Coordinates of C-alpha atoms in Angstrom, one line a residue:
Chain A
M76 CA 129.9 112.2 22.8
R77 CA 132.4 113.7 20.6
A78 CA 134.3 110.6 19.8
I79 CA 130.8 109.0 18.8
W80 CA 130.3 111.3 16.0
I81 CA 134.0 111.4 15.0
I82 CA 133.9 107.8 14.7
A83 CA 130.4 108.0 13.0
K84 CA 131.5 110.5 10.5
K85 CA 134.3 109.0 9.6
E86 CA 133.0 105.6 9.1
Y87 CA 130.1 106.7 7.2
Q88 CA 132.2 108.9 5.0
L89 CA 134.1 105.8 4.2
A90 CA 131.4 103.6 3.6
M91 CA 129.5 106.3 0.8
R92 CA 133.2 105.8 -0.9
S93 CA 133.0 102.0 -1.5
I94 CA 131.4 100.8 -4.5
S95 CA 130.2 97.5 -2.3
T96 CA 127.7 100.3 -0.3
Y97 CA 126.4 101.4 -4.0
I98 CA 125.9 97.8 -5.2
V99 CA 123.7 96.8 -2.2
L100 CA 121.6 100.0 -2.3
T101 CA 121.0 99.1 -5.9
L102 CA 119.9 95.8 -5.1
F103 CA 117.7 96.9 -2.4
L104 CA 116.1 99.8 -4.4
V105 CA 115.5 97.0 -7.2
V106 CA 114.0 94.3 -5.2
S107 CA 111.6 96.7 -3.0
G108 CA 110.8 98.4 -6.2
L109 CA 109.8 95.0 -7.7
F110 CA 107.4 94.2 -4.9
F111 CA 106.2 98.1 -4.7
S112 CA 105.3 97.7 -8.6
N113 CA 103.5 94.4 -7.4
I114 CA 101.3 95.8 -5.0
I115 CA 100.4 99.2 -7.0
F116 CA 99.6 97.3 -10.4
K117 CA 98.3 93.7 -9.5
V118 CA 97.1 94.7 -6.2
G119 CA 96.0 98.1 -7.0
L120 CA 96.6 99.3 -3.5
A121 CA 98.1 102.9 -2.5
E122 CA 99.7 102.0 0.3
M123 CA 103.2 101.5 2.1
R124 CA 102.4 99.1 4.5
S125 CA 103.2 96.1 2.3
L126 CA 106.2 97.7 1.2
F127 CA 107.5 98.5 5.0
E128 CA 106.6 94.4 5.7
I129 CA 108.9 93.6 2.5
M130 CA 111.5 96.0 4.1
H131 CA 111.8 94.3 7.4
V132 CA 112.7 91.1 5.7
V133 CA 115.3 92.7 3.8
F134 CA 116.7 94.4 6.6
V135 CA 117.5 91.1 8.3
F136 CA 120.0 90.4 5.7
Y137 CA 120.6 94.4 4.8
I138 CA 122.2 95.4 8.0
P139 CA 124.4 92.4 8.9
A140 CA 125.9 93.4 5.6
I141 CA 126.9 96.8 6.7
T142 CA 127.5 95.6 10.2
M143 CA 129.8 93.1 9.7
G144 CA 132.8 94.7 9.3
S145 CA 132.2 97.2 11.7
I146 CA 134.6 96.0 14.3
A147 CA 135.7 92.7 12.5
R148 CA 137.5 94.6 10.3
E149 CA 139.1 96.7 12.7
R150 CA 140.3 93.8 14.6
Q151 CA 141.9 92.0 11.8
S152 CA 143.8 94.7 10.4
G153 CA 144.9 95.8 13.9
T154 CA 143.4 99.0 13.9
L155 CA 141.6 98.4 16.9
E156 CA 144.4 98.1 18.8
L157 CA 145.3 101.9 17.4
L158 CA 141.7 103.0 18.6
S159 CA 141.8 101.3 22.2
T160 CA 144.6 103.0 22.8
L161 CA 143.0 106.8 22.1
P162 CA 141.8 108.6 25.2
I163 CA 138.5 107.4 24.2
K164 CA 136.1 104.9 25.9
L165 CA 135.2 101.8 24.6
S166 CA 131.7 102.4 24.4
S167 CA 132.5 105.3 22.1
I168 CA 134.0 103.1 19.9
I169 CA 130.5 100.8 19.5
W170 CA 128.3 103.6 19.8
G171 CA 130.2 105.2 17.0
K172 CA 130.2 102.1 14.9
V173 CA 126.5 102.2 15.5
L174 CA 125.3 105.4 14.5
S175 CA 127.1 105.2 11.8
C176 CA 125.3 102.0 10.5
L177 CA 122.4 103.8 11.3
M178 CA 123.3 106.8 9.2
Q179 CA 123.7 104.5 6.2
L180 CA 120.2 102.5 7.2
K181 CA 119.0 105.8 6.7
T182 CA 120.2 107.0 3.8
L183 CA 118.8 103.3 2.4
V184 CA 115.3 104.0 4.1
A185 CA 115.4 107.6 2.3
F186 CA 115.2 106.3 -1.2
T187 CA 111.8 104.9 -0.8
L188 CA 110.6 108.5 -0.3
V189 CA 110.2 107.8 -3.8
F190 CA 108.2 105.2 -3.8
L191 CA 105.8 107.3 -1.2
G192 CA 106.0 110.1 -3.9
I193 CA 104.6 107.9 -6.3
I194 CA 101.8 106.9 -4.5
A195 CA 101.1 110.3 -3.1
I196 CA 100.6 111.7 -6.6
F197 CA 98.8 109.0 -8.0
G198 CA 96.9 107.2 -5.2
E199 CA 93.9 108.1 -3.0
G200 CA 93.3 108.4 0.8
I201 CA 96.8 107.2 2.0
D202 CA 96.9 107.6 5.8
Y203 CA 99.9 109.5 6.1
G204 CA 100.1 109.1 9.9
A205 CA 100.6 105.2 9.4
V206 CA 103.3 106.1 6.9
V207 CA 105.4 108.2 9.2
C208 CA 104.7 105.7 12.0
G209 CA 105.9 102.7 9.7
Y210 CA 109.0 104.8 9.0
L211 CA 109.8 105.4 12.8
G212 CA 109.2 101.5 13.5
L213 CA 111.4 100.6 10.8
I214 CA 114.1 102.7 11.7
L215 CA 114.0 101.8 15.5
A216 CA 113.8 97.9 14.3
G217 CA 117.0 98.9 12.1
T218 CA 118.5 100.2 14.8
A219 CA 117.9 96.9 17.2
Y220 CA 119.4 95.1 14.1
I221 CA 122.3 97.4 13.7
S222 CA 123.2 97.0 17.6
I223 CA 123.1 92.8 17.1
G224 CA 125.2 93.1 13.7
V225 CA 127.8 95.3 15.7
F226 CA 127.8 92.5 18.8
A227 CA 128.1 89.6 16.1
S228 CA 130.6 91.9 14.6
S229 CA 132.9 92.0 17.9
L230 CA 132.7 88.2 18.1
P231 CA 135.3 87.0 15.9
S232 CA 138.0 88.7 13.8
N233 CA 136.4 87.3 10.4
Q234 CA 133.7 89.6 8.5
I235 CA 132.1 86.6 7.1
L236 CA 131.5 84.9 10.4
A237 CA 130.4 88.2 12.1
F238 CA 127.7 88.8 8.9
V239 CA 126.3 84.8 9.5
L240 CA 126.4 85.6 13.5
A241 CA 124.5 88.5 12.9
L242 CA 122.1 87.3 10.4
L243 CA 121.1 84.3 12.8
I244 CA 120.6 86.3 15.9
S245 CA 118.5 88.8 13.6
A246 CA 116.6 85.9 12.3
F247 CA 116.0 84.7 15.1
F248 CA 114.1 87.4 16.2
Y249 CA 112.1 88.0 13.0
V250 CA 111.0 84.2 12.9
L251 CA 109.8 84.2 16.0
K252 CA 106.3 84.7 14.7
F253 CA 106.1 81.6 12.4
L254 CA 107.1 79.5 14.9
I255 CA 104.4 79.9 17.0
V256 CA 102.9 76.6 16.3
L257 CA 105.8 74.8 17.3
I258 CA 106.3 76.9 20.6
P259 CA 104.6 75.5 24.1
M260 CA 101.8 77.4 25.6
N261 CA 103.8 78.4 28.5
L262 CA 106.5 79.8 26.4
M263 CA 104.4 81.6 24.0
Q264 CA 104.0 84.8 26.1
P265 CA 107.5 85.8 26.8
L266 CA 108.8 84.1 23.1
M267 CA 106.4 85.9 21.2
Y268 CA 107.1 89.4 23.4
L269 CA 110.6 88.9 21.6
S270 CA 109.5 89.1 18.3
F271 CA 110.4 91.9 16.1
D272 CA 107.3 91.7 13.9
N273 CA 105.2 91.7 17.0
H274 CA 106.3 95.4 18.2
L275 CA 106.3 96.3 14.5
A276 CA 103.0 95.8 13.4
S277 CA 101.4 98.2 16.0
F278 CA 103.7 100.8 14.2
L279 CA 102.2 99.7 10.6
K280 CA 99.1 100.1 11.6
G281 CA 99.9 103.7 13.0
V282 CA 100.0 103.2 16.4
V283 CA 103.0 104.2 18.3
D284 CA 102.9 102.4 21.8
T285 CA 105.9 103.5 24.1
R286 CA 106.1 99.9 25.2
D287 CA 107.3 99.1 21.7
I288 CA 109.9 101.8 21.6
L289 CA 111.2 101.0 24.8
F290 CA 111.4 97.3 23.2
F291 CA 113.8 98.1 20.3
L292 CA 115.8 100.4 22.5
A293 CA 116.1 98.1 25.1
V294 CA 117.4 95.4 22.7
T295 CA 119.6 98.1 20.9
A296 CA 121.3 98.9 24.2
V297 CA 121.5 95.2 25.5
F298 CA 123.6 94.5 22.6
A299 CA 125.3 97.6 22.6
L300 CA 126.8 96.9 26.2
L301 CA 127.4 92.9 25.5
A302 CA 129.8 94.6 22.4
E303 CA 131.5 96.7 24.9
F304 CA 131.7 93.9 27.4
N305 CA 133.1 91.6 24.4
L306 CA 135.9 93.9 23.6
Q307 CA 136.7 94.9 27.2
S308 CA 137.3 90.8 28.5
R309 CA 138.8 90.5 24.8
N310 CA 141.7 92.9 25.7
M311 CA 141.9 91.0 29.5
M312 CA 142.1 87.5 27.9
Q313 CA 143.2 88.1 24.5
E314 CA 145.3 86.0 22.9
R315 CA 148.6 86.3 20.9
Chain B
M89 CA 158.5 108.5 35.3
I90 CA 157.1 104.7 34.7
R91 CA 157.4 102.6 37.3
I92 CA 156.7 98.9 36.3
Q93 CA 156.8 96.4 39.2
N94 CA 156.5 92.1 39.2
L95 CA 154.5 92.6 36.1
S96 CA 153.6 89.1 34.3
R97 CA 151.2 88.2 31.7
N98 CA 149.8 84.7 30.9
F99 CA 148.3 83.2 28.0
G100 CA 146.7 80.3 28.8
N101 CA 149.9 78.3 30.3
L102 CA 152.3 80.6 28.5
K103 CA 154.0 83.4 30.7
A104 CA 155.0 85.7 28.0
V105 CA 155.8 88.6 30.6
D106 CA 157.3 87.0 33.6
N107 CA 157.3 89.0 36.8
I108 CA 159.6 92.0 35.2
S109 CA 160.2 95.3 37.3
F110 CA 162.1 98.2 35.8
D111 CA 161.7 101.9 35.7
I112 CA 161.9 104.5 33.0
K113 CA 162.7 107.9 33.8
D114 CA 161.7 111.1 32.0
T115 CA 163.8 112.0 28.8
E116 CA 165.4 108.4 28.9
I117 CA 165.4 106.3 25.6
L118 CA 165.2 102.7 26.5
G119 CA 165.9 100.2 24.2
F120 CA 163.8 97.3 25.2
L121 CA 165.5 94.1 23.3
G122 CA 164.7 90.3 22.8
P123 CA 164.4 87.9 20.4
N124 CA 160.8 87.5 18.7
G125 CA 158.3 85.8 20.9
A126 CA 160.3 87.3 24.2
G127 CA 157.4 89.0 25.2
K128 CA 158.3 92.7 23.7
T129 CA 155.0 93.3 22.4
T130 CA 153.1 92.0 25.2
T131 CA 154.8 94.2 27.7
L132 CA 154.6 97.2 25.3
R133 CA 150.8 96.4 25.1
M134 CA 150.3 96.9 28.8
L135 CA 152.3 99.8 29.0
V136 CA 149.7 101.4 26.6
G137 CA 147.1 99.8 28.6
Y138 CA 145.7 97.5 25.6
L139 CA 146.5 94.5 27.6
Q140 CA 145.7 94.3 31.3
P141 CA 148.3 92.6 33.3
S142 CA 147.6 89.0 34.9
G143 CA 150.0 90.2 37.8
G144 CA 152.1 93.7 38.8
S145 CA 151.6 97.3 38.4
I146 CA 152.7 99.8 35.7
E147 CA 152.7 103.1 37.5
L148 CA 152.8 106.2 35.5
D149 CA 153.9 109.3 38.1
G150 CA 152.8 107.3 40.9
K151 CA 149.5 106.5 39.6
S152 CA 148.4 103.1 37.9
I153 CA 147.8 103.7 34.4
F154 CA 144.9 101.3 34.7
A155 CA 142.9 103.7 37.4
D156 CA 142.7 106.7 34.9
P157 CA 143.3 104.9 31.3
L158 CA 142.3 108.1 29.6
A159 CA 144.3 110.1 31.0
A160 CA 147.0 107.9 30.8
S161 CA 146.6 107.2 27.2
S162 CA 146.5 111.1 26.2
Q163 CA 150.1 111.3 27.2
I164 CA 151.3 107.9 25.5
G165 CA 152.2 108.1 21.7
Y166 CA 151.8 104.4 20.6
L167 CA 153.3 103.1 17.5
P168 CA 152.1 99.4 17.4
E169 CA 154.1 96.4 15.8
Q170 CA 152.2 95.7 12.3
N171 CA 151.6 99.6 12.3
P172 CA 147.8 99.2 11.2
L173 CA 146.4 102.1 9.5
Y174 CA 143.0 103.2 7.6
D175 CA 143.7 101.9 4.1
D176 CA 140.9 103.5 2.5
M177 CA 141.7 107.0 4.0
S178 CA 144.2 109.5 2.9
V179 CA 147.4 110.6 5.1
S180 CA 145.6 113.9 5.4
E181 CA 142.2 112.5 6.6
A182 CA 143.7 109.8 8.9
L183 CA 145.8 112.7 10.7
A184 CA 142.7 114.5 11.1
Y185 CA 140.6 111.6 12.4
F186 CA 143.6 110.7 15.2
G187 CA 143.6 114.7 16.1
A188 CA 140.1 114.7 16.4
L189 CA 139.5 111.8 18.5
R190 CA 142.7 113.1 20.5
S191 CA 140.5 116.4 21.2
M192 CA 142.7 118.8 19.6
S193 CA 141.6 122.0 18.6
K194 CA 142.1 123.4 15.4
A195 CA 144.8 125.7 15.7
V196 CA 147.1 122.9 17.9
F197 CA 146.1 120.5 15.4
K198 CA 147.5 122.6 12.3
A199 CA 150.8 123.3 13.9
R200 CA 151.2 119.9 15.0
K201 CA 150.4 118.6 11.6
E202 CA 152.9 121.1 10.0
F203 CA 155.4 119.9 12.3
V204 CA 154.9 116.0 11.9
V205 CA 154.4 116.2 8.0
A206 CA 158.0 118.3 7.7
N207 CA 159.3 115.8 10.3
C208 CA 158.2 112.5 8.9
G209 CA 159.0 113.5 5.1
L210 CA 154.9 113.2 4.3
A211 CA 154.3 116.3 2.4
E212 CA 154.3 114.7 -0.8
V213 CA 151.9 112.0 -0.1
L214 CA 149.5 114.2 2.1
N215 CA 146.2 113.4 -0.3
Q216 CA 147.2 109.8 -1.1
R217 CA 145.2 106.6 0.1
I218 CA 147.1 105.0 2.9
G219 CA 146.4 101.7 1.2
T220 CA 148.6 102.7 -2.1
L221 CA 152.0 103.7 0.2
S222 CA 155.0 101.6 0.3
K223 CA 155.8 100.4 3.5
G224 CA 158.3 103.3 4.4
Y225 CA 155.7 106.0 4.2
R226 CA 153.6 103.5 6.0
Q227 CA 156.0 103.4 8.9
R228 CA 156.3 107.5 8.5
V229 CA 152.6 107.4 8.6
G230 CA 152.4 105.8 12.0
L231 CA 155.1 107.5 13.7
A232 CA 153.3 110.8 12.7
Q233 CA 150.2 109.4 14.3
A234 CA 152.1 108.5 17.4
I235 CA 153.7 111.8 17.5
L236 CA 150.6 114.1 16.8
H237 CA 149.6 114.8 19.9
D238 CA 153.0 115.9 21.4
P239 CA 152.9 112.9 23.6
R240 CA 155.2 112.9 27.0
I241 CA 155.9 109.2 26.7
L242 CA 156.8 107.5 23.0
I243 CA 156.4 103.9 22.8
L244 CA 157.5 102.4 19.4
D245 CA 157.2 99.1 18.5
E246 CA 160.1 98.5 16.2
P247 CA 159.6 101.8 14.2
T248 CA 162.1 101.1 11.5
S249 CA 161.1 97.8 10.2
G250 CA 160.8 97.8 6.2
L251 CA 162.3 101.1 5.7
D252 CA 165.4 101.5 3.6
P253 CA 168.7 102.8 5.0
N254 CA 168.3 106.1 4.1
Q255 CA 164.6 106.2 5.6
I256 CA 166.0 104.3 8.8
M257 CA 168.7 107.0 9.0
E258 CA 165.8 110.2 8.9
I259 CA 163.9 108.0 11.1
R260 CA 166.7 107.6 13.8
D261 CA 167.5 111.0 13.5
L262 CA 163.9 111.9 14.1
I263 CA 163.5 109.8 17.0
R264 CA 167.2 111.1 18.6
T265 CA 165.6 114.5 18.3
L266 CA 162.5 113.4 20.1
G267 CA 164.2 111.4 22.6
K268 CA 166.1 114.7 23.8
E269 CA 162.5 115.9 25.3
K270 CA 160.7 112.7 26.1
M271 CA 160.6 109.5 27.3
L272 CA 161.2 107.0 24.8
I273 CA 160.5 103.4 24.8
L274 CA 162.0 101.7 21.4
S275 CA 161.5 98.2 21.3
S276 CA 163.7 96.1 18.4
H277 CA 165.4 93.3 17.5
I278 CA 168.2 95.1 15.4
M279 CA 171.1 95.4 17.5
Q280 CA 173.0 98.3 15.9
E281 CA 169.4 100.4 16.2
V282 CA 169.6 99.9 19.8
Q283 CA 173.5 100.8 20.3
A284 CA 172.8 104.1 18.2
L285 CA 169.7 105.6 19.4
C286 CA 169.3 104.7 23.4
D287 CA 170.7 105.3 26.7
R288 CA 169.8 102.2 28.5
V289 CA 169.3 98.7 27.0
V290 CA 166.5 96.3 28.5
I291 CA 167.2 92.6 27.0
I292 CA 164.2 90.4 27.7
N293 CA 164.1 86.5 26.7
K294 CA 161.4 84.1 27.4
G295 CA 159.4 86.8 29.3
K296 CA 162.2 87.4 31.9
I297 CA 164.8 90.4 31.8
I298 CA 168.2 89.2 31.5
V299 CA 169.9 92.5 31.2
D300 CA 169.0 96.0 32.4
D301 CA 171.8 98.3 32.1
Q302 CA 173.3 101.6 30.8
K303 CA 174.8 101.4 27.2
E304 CA 178.2 101.7 28.1
N305 CA 178.3 99.1 30.7
L306 CA 177.4 96.6 28.3
G307 CA 181.0 95.8 27.5
N308 CA 180.9 93.9 30.9
Y309 CA 178.5 91.4 29.2
L310 CA 180.8 90.7 26.2
E311 CA 182.6 87.2 26.2
N312 CA 186.1 87.2 27.1
S313 CA 187.5 86.2 24.0
E314 CA 187.8 87.3 20.5
V315 CA 187.8 85.4 17.0
L316 CA 190.7 86.2 14.6
H317 CA 189.4 85.4 11.1
L318 CA 191.7 84.0 8.2
E319 CA 191.7 83.1 5.0
V320 CA 194.7 81.5 3.6
E321 CA 196.0 80.3 0.3
G322 CA 199.1 78.1 -0.5
E323 CA 200.3 74.5 -0.8
G324 CA 199.6 72.3 2.6
I325 CA 198.2 75.2 5.0
E326 CA 198.5 73.4 8.5
F327 CA 198.2 75.8 11.9
G328 CA 197.9 72.9 14.4
A329 CA 201.7 73.5 15.4
F330 CA 201.0 77.3 15.5
A331 CA 198.3 76.9 17.8
E332 CA 200.1 74.9 20.0
Q333 CA 202.4 77.5 20.9
Y334 CA 199.7 79.7 22.5
A335 CA 197.8 79.0 25.6
G336 CA 194.3 79.0 25.5
L337 CA 194.1 79.6 21.8
E338 CA 191.2 77.4 19.8
L339 CA 191.4 76.7 16.5
Q340 CA 188.9 76.3 13.9
S341 CA 190.0 75.4 10.2
E342 CA 187.9 74.7 7.1
A343 CA 189.3 73.6 3.9
V344 CA 187.4 75.3 0.8
D345 CA 189.8 73.6 -1.7
E346 CA 193.3 72.1 -1.9
R347 CA 194.7 75.7 -2.0
H348 CA 192.5 77.7 0.4
C349 CA 191.8 77.4 4.3
I350 CA 189.4 79.5 6.4
L351 CA 190.4 79.8 10.0
K352 CA 189.0 80.8 12.9
L353 CA 191.4 81.5 15.9
K354 CA 189.7 81.9 19.1
Q355 CA 191.9 84.1 21.4
P356 CA 191.6 85.6 24.7
K357 CA 190.8 88.9 25.0
G358 CA 193.9 91.5 25.1
M359 CA 195.7 89.1 23.0
D360 CA 196.8 90.3 19.3
L361 CA 198.1 87.3 17.0
R362 CA 198.0 89.3 13.9
Q363 CA 202.1 89.9 13.8
D364 CA 202.9 86.4 14.5
V365 CA 200.3 85.0 11.9
S366 CA 201.4 87.1 9.2
R367 CA 204.9 86.3 9.9
Y368 CA 204.1 82.6 10.0
I369 CA 202.2 82.6 7.1
N370 CA 205.2 84.4 5.5
E371 CA 207.7 82.1 6.5
K372 CA 205.4 78.8 5.1
G373 CA 205.2 81.5 2.0
W374 CA 201.4 81.2 1.8
L375 CA 199.1 84.3 1.2
I376 CA 196.7 86.1 3.5
L377 CA 193.6 86.8 1.6
E378 CA 191.9 88.2 4.2
M379 CA 192.5 88.6 8.0
R380 CA 190.1 90.6 10.7
V381 CA 189.5 90.5 14.4
E382 CA 185.7 90.1 14.9
K383 CA 184.5 93.0 16.9
Q384 CA 182.2 92.0 19.7
S385 CA 179.2 94.6 19.5
L386 CA 175.6 94.4 21.5
E387 CA 174.5 91.4 18.9
Q388 CA 177.1 89.2 20.6
I389 CA 176.2 89.7 24.0
F390 CA 172.4 89.4 22.5
H391 CA 173.2 86.3 20.9
R392 CA 175.3 85.0 24.1
L393 CA 172.6 86.0 26.4
T394 CA 169.4 85.0 24.6
G395 CA 171.1 81.7 23.6
E396 CA 170.5 79.1 21.7
D397 CA 167.2 80.6 19.9
N398 CA 167.1 80.7 16.0
S399 CA 164.4 82.6 16.0
V400 CA 166.0 85.8 15.8
H401 CA 166.1 87.6 12.8
F402 CA 168.8 89.9 11.9
T403 CA 168.7 92.7 9.6
A404 CA 171.6 92.0 7.0
P405 CA 174.6 93.6 9.1
Q406 CA 176.3 95.4 5.7
T407 CA 173.2 97.7 5.5
D408 CA 173.4 98.6 9.2
E409 CA 177.1 98.9 9.3
N410 CA 177.1 101.5 6.6
I411 CA 174.5 103.2 8.2
E412 CA 176.9 103.5 11.4
E413 CA 179.8 104.6 9.1
Q414 CA 177.7 107.2 7.5
Q415 CA 176.8 108.7 10.9

């Protein structure tokens, strides 16, 4: 546990020192700000739900960008060898990376509280319960995406490839809801169950269902385990 | 002590390490020599538990290091070959990071940090970003990281590569000091380094051990002849008649131009031809520009045993000889 925290803290500190973090942060705020102002001024709704849906889309691109380097960069520079020979478990490395990305994601999400502040001041009849649930859902979905990204990053030693892989896997879970017409009936139920949007939808409505929480946690755990397994087998089979 | 038995490691069809066995005693400095691609790094990676062997065992004090990898790795300090470091961190931060991951207490860390900073000469770069450091300083940071937790076993993969002669001297002194109380395994393809530092030498080639002996005994592996180098100036230089007088003498000559000739006389060991040669040249009225007997070193043993391969990269011999002279 201690090692996880040490790794996460170091990764987070380094990320917060890098200029690219701030560029991505600014981009995210500009994009979501545009959508937010659209909702406020054109539609005239004082709500966060549409914004959360936009944020979910942005996550599919943003999260692979923060996770792509997590393990691929360490492998590329060789520091993974150093880290693997320290008296810490491989799982600590993986969870440390996941945690640091989660901290970055929370930093990003924290900035959207500005939007909430605006509608809290100028809007009326805001469902704060739904807003809190929405944030909870987004963080949970984000954690699952991060785990996917860290797993993707453990596969190649090339960061760009890691990004593309993470994007593909994340996009699969995201676009499932749009594929509804293409899916055969008997496959519909299980595939729809995997759709992140389905599980997030109830959070956005203000309903916290334990099954949805468990779903996101399970996806997180599965991909983190896969990443750990992958690192382990790399050490067994590693080519020169 | 570490006992390695029948250790093998395959990469696909390539046998990188092929059934090697040797022991390493406590407080022994073991030189692990071999040309590039001989399997040195693969062996060391297995020793630190980074790579799983395809066969065989590595035992530390009678227990396999893979049985409890965390306990084993806390006793080992490792400097990998490429010396990977976190370029975005400052030296001080990196040391703190490794200290924390090795679960060192604050007081212990403070004392050890002082020790490594003083001994690796890091005081003036402590707050500099590692990415901006010179190769020599990077190497020292790598070494500092390896000895930070005062490990019982120190495994250094080519620790002096990329350092200038003065830095090599300093690092060697440090290694020698550390070797007094630690088990130290030093991989290198620089012969002089091993000659200067190690008690015992293991030479590995194509995954197999070809020599495992105390440094003093390596003389036994020497070729049974010496080479006398000559550079002569004069008219009509001809050594054929001279060479015929001695049994077992081989002559190689190469004319540089009309008046210059470079000769190599391969003489059986124990035969000293210098006086005869200079008398002969005197008689003919030529001039000796250079005459020296090539000393046989570990380098030649290495060359002879690892044979034809040209993948061996030697550091400039002059530099290393200078270092030896300074010592």
